Amino acid sequence: MTPIRPNFERPPLQEQAISVVFQPLDKFRIVDYGLFWAELASEFPEVTTDAPLEAPVEQFDNFRPTEMSFQLLTVPPIPRAMFRNPSTGELVQLQNNRFGFNWAKAGGQPYPRSEPLMARFKANPGSVAWGGG
C-alpha cells in the first residue's frame, strides 16, 4: 500500500535529512575526503568541516534521556566533511561512520519532495558505501 502524504503547495518544511550510520571504517583517512570530493566537486562546490556526529543508539527498553558520555582520545577525531550546493540547498555529509544527504530551504526555492530527494541520495557517489548506488 502506498502511503498517503499531504501535498502542500508551500509545505512548512525547512530541512530534510537522510542519513546512514555504519561501523567506523578503520582505514578511513583525511585524504579520502579529497578523493570523494573529486567525484562531486562540480555539483557540490562548497566544502566545510565540523566535529563528527555521534552515532545514535535507539533504546526502546529502559530509556534514559539524561545519559551522558565522554571520551579520552590520544589523537583528534577525523572531522565530518560537508559538501554543499548553494543553488539547490543540497548538502552531502561524510565521516568515517556516516553518510548523509540533506536538503535545506534557501531563498524561495520549493521543497523538492521526499521521493526525488531519496532518489538523489541513492544516486550519490557516497551511497555506494552502504549499497544504495
PDB file of C-alpha atoms in Angstrom:
ATOM      1  CA  MET A   1       0.000   0.000   0.000  1.00  0.00           C
ATOM      2  CA  THR A   2       1.358   3.406  -0.964  1.00  0.00           C
ATOM      3  CA  PRO A   3       1.466   5.827   1.982  1.00  0.00           C
ATOM      4  CA  ILE A   4      -0.769   8.850   1.637  1.00  0.00           C
ATOM      5  CA  ARG A   5       1.093  12.042   2.414  1.00  0.00           C
ATOM      6  CA  PRO A   6      -0.297  15.535   2.458  1.00  0.00           C
ATOM      7  CA  ASN A   7       0.799  17.557  -0.545  1.00  0.00           C
ATOM      8  CA  PHE A   8       1.092  21.219   0.418  1.00  0.00           C
ATOM      9  CA  GLU A   9       1.645  23.901  -2.197  1.00  0.00           C
ATOM     10  CA  ARG A  10       4.113  25.552   0.191  1.00  0.00           C
ATOM     11  CA  PRO A  11       4.939  22.894   2.810  1.00  0.00           C
ATOM     12  CA  PRO A  12       6.057  24.113   6.238  1.00  0.00           C
ATOM     13  CA  LEU A  13       9.363  22.297   5.844  1.00  0.00           C
ATOM     14  CA  GLN A  14      12.785  23.865   6.332  1.00  0.00           C
ATOM     15  CA  GLU A  15      15.042  20.828   6.058  1.00  0.00           C
ATOM     16  CA  GLN A  16      15.039  17.117   5.267  1.00  0.00           C
ATOM     17  CA  ALA A  17      17.895  14.807   6.265  1.00  0.00           C
ATOM     18  CA  ILE A  18      18.608  11.256   5.181  1.00  0.00           C
ATOM     19  CA  SER A  19      21.485   9.526   6.932  1.00  0.00           C
ATOM     20  CA  VAL A  20      23.033   6.082   7.133  1.00  0.00           C
ATOM     21  CA  VAL A  21      25.224   5.156  10.104  1.00  0.00           C
ATOM     22  CA  PHE A  22      27.577   2.180   9.912  1.00  0.00           C
ATOM     23  CA  GLN A  23      30.539   0.673  11.739  1.00  0.00           C
ATOM     24  CA  PRO A  24      33.572   3.016  11.597  1.00  0.00           C
ATOM     25  CA  LEU A  25      35.848   2.475   8.619  1.00  0.00           C
ATOM     26  CA  ASP A  26      39.217   1.736  10.226  1.00  0.00           C
ATOM     27  CA  LYS A  27      41.256   2.720   7.174  1.00  0.00           C
ATOM     28  CA  PHE A  28      39.361   5.964   6.503  1.00  0.00           C
ATOM     29  CA  ARG A  29      41.842   8.849   6.350  1.00  0.00           C
ATOM     30  CA  ILE A  30      41.594  12.603   5.949  1.00  0.00           C
ATOM     31  CA  VAL A  31      42.831  12.325   2.342  1.00  0.00           C
ATOM     32  CA  ASP A  32      39.758  10.241   1.498  1.00  0.00           C
ATOM     33  CA  TYR A  33      37.654  13.412   1.714  1.00  0.00           C
ATOM     34  CA  GLY A  34      39.594  14.876  -1.216  1.00  0.00           C
ATOM     35  CA  LEU A  35      39.138  11.716  -3.271  1.00  0.00           C
ATOM     36  CA  PHE A  36      35.409  11.770  -2.511  1.00  0.00           C
ATOM     37  CA  TRP A  37      35.091  15.467  -3.346  1.00  0.00           C
ATOM     38  CA  ALA A  38      36.773  14.862  -6.708  1.00  0.00           C
ATOM     39  CA  GLU A  39      33.672  12.824  -7.590  1.00  0.00           C
ATOM     40  CA  LEU A  40      31.165  15.562  -6.778  1.00  0.00           C
ATOM     41  CA  ALA A  41      33.016  18.903  -6.755  1.00  0.00           C
ATOM     42  CA  SER A  42      31.248  20.222  -9.855  1.00  0.00           C
ATOM     43  CA  GLU A  43      27.859  19.720  -8.201  1.00  0.00           C
ATOM     44  CA  PHE A  44      28.832  20.488  -4.585  1.00  0.00           C
ATOM     45  CA  PRO A  45      31.443  23.264  -4.789  1.00  0.00           C
ATOM     46  CA  GLU A  46      31.387  24.478  -1.164  1.00  0.00           C
ATOM     47  CA  VAL A  47      33.248  22.410   1.436  1.00  0.00           C
ATOM     48  CA  THR A  48      33.349  22.859   5.206  1.00  0.00           C
ATOM     49  CA  THR A  49      34.229  20.644   8.144  1.00  0.00           C
ATOM     50  CA  ASP A  50      32.831  20.269  11.624  1.00  0.00           C
ATOM     51  CA  ALA A  51      33.004  17.886  14.552  1.00  0.00           C
ATOM     52  CA  PRO A  52      31.803  14.375  13.742  1.00  0.00           C
ATOM     53  CA  LEU A  53      28.253  13.482  14.717  1.00  0.00           C
ATOM     54  CA  GLU A  54      27.773  10.778  17.302  1.00  0.00           C
ATOM     55  CA  ALA A  55      26.121   7.582  16.128  1.00  0.00           C
ATOM     56  CA  PRO A  56      22.587   7.449  17.514  1.00  0.00           C
ATOM     57  CA  VAL A  57      21.659   4.424  19.551  1.00  0.00           C
ATOM     58  CA  GLU A  58      17.948   3.759  19.745  1.00  0.00           C
ATOM     59  CA  GLN A  59      16.841   2.373  23.065  1.00  0.00           C
ATOM     60  CA  PHE A  60      13.313   1.138  23.472  1.00  0.00           C
ATOM     61  CA  ASP A  61      13.661  -0.581  26.837  1.00  0.00           C
ATOM     62  CA  ASN A  62      14.887   1.256  29.931  1.00  0.00           C
ATOM     63  CA  PHE A  63      15.154   4.560  28.066  1.00  0.00           C
ATOM     64  CA  ARG A  64      17.287   7.120  29.954  1.00  0.00           C
ATOM     65  CA  PRO A  65      17.260  10.514  28.204  1.00  0.00           C
ATOM     66  CA  THR A  66      19.729  12.115  30.638  1.00  0.00           C
ATOM     67  CA  GLU A  67      22.651   9.755  29.998  1.00  0.00           C
ATOM     68  CA  MET A  68      25.918  11.463  29.137  1.00  0.00           C
ATOM     69  CA  SER A  69      29.213  10.093  27.940  1.00  0.00           C
ATOM     70  CA  PHE A  70      32.704  11.319  27.155  1.00  0.00           C
ATOM     71  CA  GLN A  71      35.838  10.014  25.512  1.00  0.00           C
ATOM     72  CA  LEU A  72      39.528  10.496  26.143  1.00  0.00           C
ATOM     73  CA  LEU A  73      41.311  10.491  22.809  1.00  0.00           C
ATOM     74  CA  THR A  74      45.008  10.192  22.050  1.00  0.00           C
ATOM     75  CA  VAL A  75      44.528  11.883  18.650  1.00  0.00           C
ATOM     76  CA  PRO A  76      41.810  14.263  17.455  1.00  0.00           C
ATOM     77  CA  PRO A  77      38.896  12.622  15.635  1.00  0.00           C
ATOM     78  CA  ILE A  78      38.701  12.914  11.871  1.00  0.00           C
ATOM     79  CA  PRO A  79      36.177  15.705  11.212  1.00  0.00           C
ATOM     80  CA  ARG A  80      32.895  15.476   9.378  1.00  0.00           C
ATOM     81  CA  ALA A  81      33.085  16.938   5.876  1.00  0.00           C
ATOM     82  CA  MET A  82      30.127  18.784   4.392  1.00  0.00           C
ATOM     83  CA  PHE A  83      29.799  19.359   0.651  1.00  0.00           C
ATOM     84  CA  ARG A  84      27.146  21.949  -0.225  1.00  0.00           C
ATOM     85  CA  ASN A  85      25.380  23.058  -3.384  1.00  0.00           C
ATOM     86  CA  PRO A  86      24.139  26.563  -2.520  1.00  0.00           C
ATOM     87  CA  SER A  87      21.872  26.811  -5.560  1.00  0.00           C
ATOM     88  CA  THR A  88      19.850  23.671  -4.736  1.00  0.00           C
ATOM     89  CA  GLY A  89      20.112  23.662  -0.931  1.00  0.00           C
ATOM     90  CA  GLU A  90      21.584  20.140  -1.018  1.00  0.00           C
ATOM     91  CA  LEU A  91      24.280  19.033   1.415  1.00  0.00           C
ATOM     92  CA  VAL A  92      26.290  15.805   1.479  1.00  0.00           C
ATOM     93  CA  GLN A  93      27.824  14.892   4.853  1.00  0.00           C
ATOM     94  CA  LEU A  94      30.584  12.342   5.221  1.00  0.00           C
ATOM     95  CA  GLN A  95      32.530  10.932   8.148  1.00  0.00           C
ATOM     96  CA  ASN A  96      34.140   7.586   8.916  1.00  0.00           C
ATOM     97  CA  ASN A  97      30.875   6.054  10.170  1.00  0.00           C
ATOM     98  CA  ARG A  98      28.139   8.097   8.469  1.00  0.00           C
ATOM     99  CA  PHE A  99      26.917   9.222   5.080  1.00  0.00           C
ATOM    100  CA  GLY A 100      24.152  11.810   4.912  1.00  0.00           C
ATOM    101  CA  PHE A 101      22.226  13.827   2.377  1.00  0.00           C
ATOM    102  CA  ASN A 102      20.273  16.924   3.391  1.00  0.00           C
ATOM    103  CA  TRP A 103      18.087  19.461   1.666  1.00  0.00           C
ATOM    104  CA  ALA A 104      17.626  22.839   3.358  1.00  0.00           C
ATOM    105  CA  LYS A 105      15.324  25.605   2.221  1.00  0.00           C
ATOM    106  CA  ALA A 106      17.298  28.520   0.815  1.00  0.00           C
ATOM    107  CA  GLY A 107      15.722  31.580  -0.705  1.00  0.00           C
ATOM    108  CA  GLY A 108      12.453  30.980  -2.495  1.00  0.00           C
ATOM    109  CA  GLN A 109      13.197  27.513  -3.836  1.00  0.00           C
ATOM    110  CA  PRO A 110      10.383  24.993  -3.382  1.00  0.00           C
ATOM    111  CA  TYR A 111      10.711  21.767  -1.408  1.00  0.00           C
ATOM    112  CA  PRO A 112      11.548  19.056  -3.980  1.00  0.00           C
ATOM    113  CA  ARG A 113       9.547  16.338  -2.128  1.00  0.00           C
ATOM    114  CA  SER A 114      10.695  13.140  -0.403  1.00  0.00           C
ATOM    115  CA  GLU A 115      10.761  10.751  -3.353  1.00  0.00           C
ATOM    116  CA  PRO A 116      13.111  12.847  -5.565  1.00  0.00           C
ATOM    117  CA  LEU A 117      15.374  13.526  -2.567  1.00  0.00           C
ATOM    118  CA  MET A 118      15.585   9.804  -1.783  1.00  0.00           C
ATOM    119  CA  ALA A 119      16.464   9.122  -5.439  1.00  0.00           C
ATOM    120  CA  ARG A 120      19.233  11.770  -5.258  1.00  0.00           C
ATOM    121  CA  PHE A 121      20.508  10.190  -2.033  1.00  0.00           C
ATOM    122  CA  LYS A 122      20.700   6.749  -3.667  1.00  0.00           C
ATOM    123  CA  ALA A 123      22.371   8.149  -6.803  1.00  0.00           C
ATOM    124  CA  ASN A 124      25.095  10.000  -4.865  1.00  0.00           C
ATOM    125  CA  PRO A 125      28.633   8.550  -5.111  1.00  0.00           C
ATOM    126  CA  GLY A 126      28.802   8.168  -1.341  1.00  0.00           C
ATOM    127  CA  SER A 127      25.772   5.904  -1.281  1.00  0.00           C
ATOM    128  CA  VAL A 128      27.947   3.138  -2.764  1.00  0.00           C
ATOM    129  CA  ALA A 129      29.427   2.832   0.753  1.00  0.00           C
ATOM    130  CA  TRP A 130      26.134   1.408   2.022  1.00  0.00           C
ATOM    131  CA  GLY A 131      24.936  -0.322  -1.161  1.00  0.00           C
ATOM    132  CA  GLY A 132      22.443   2.298  -2.366  1.00  0.00           C
ATOM    133  CA  GLY A 133      24.167   3.264  -5.646  1.00  0.00           C
TER     134      GLY A 133
END
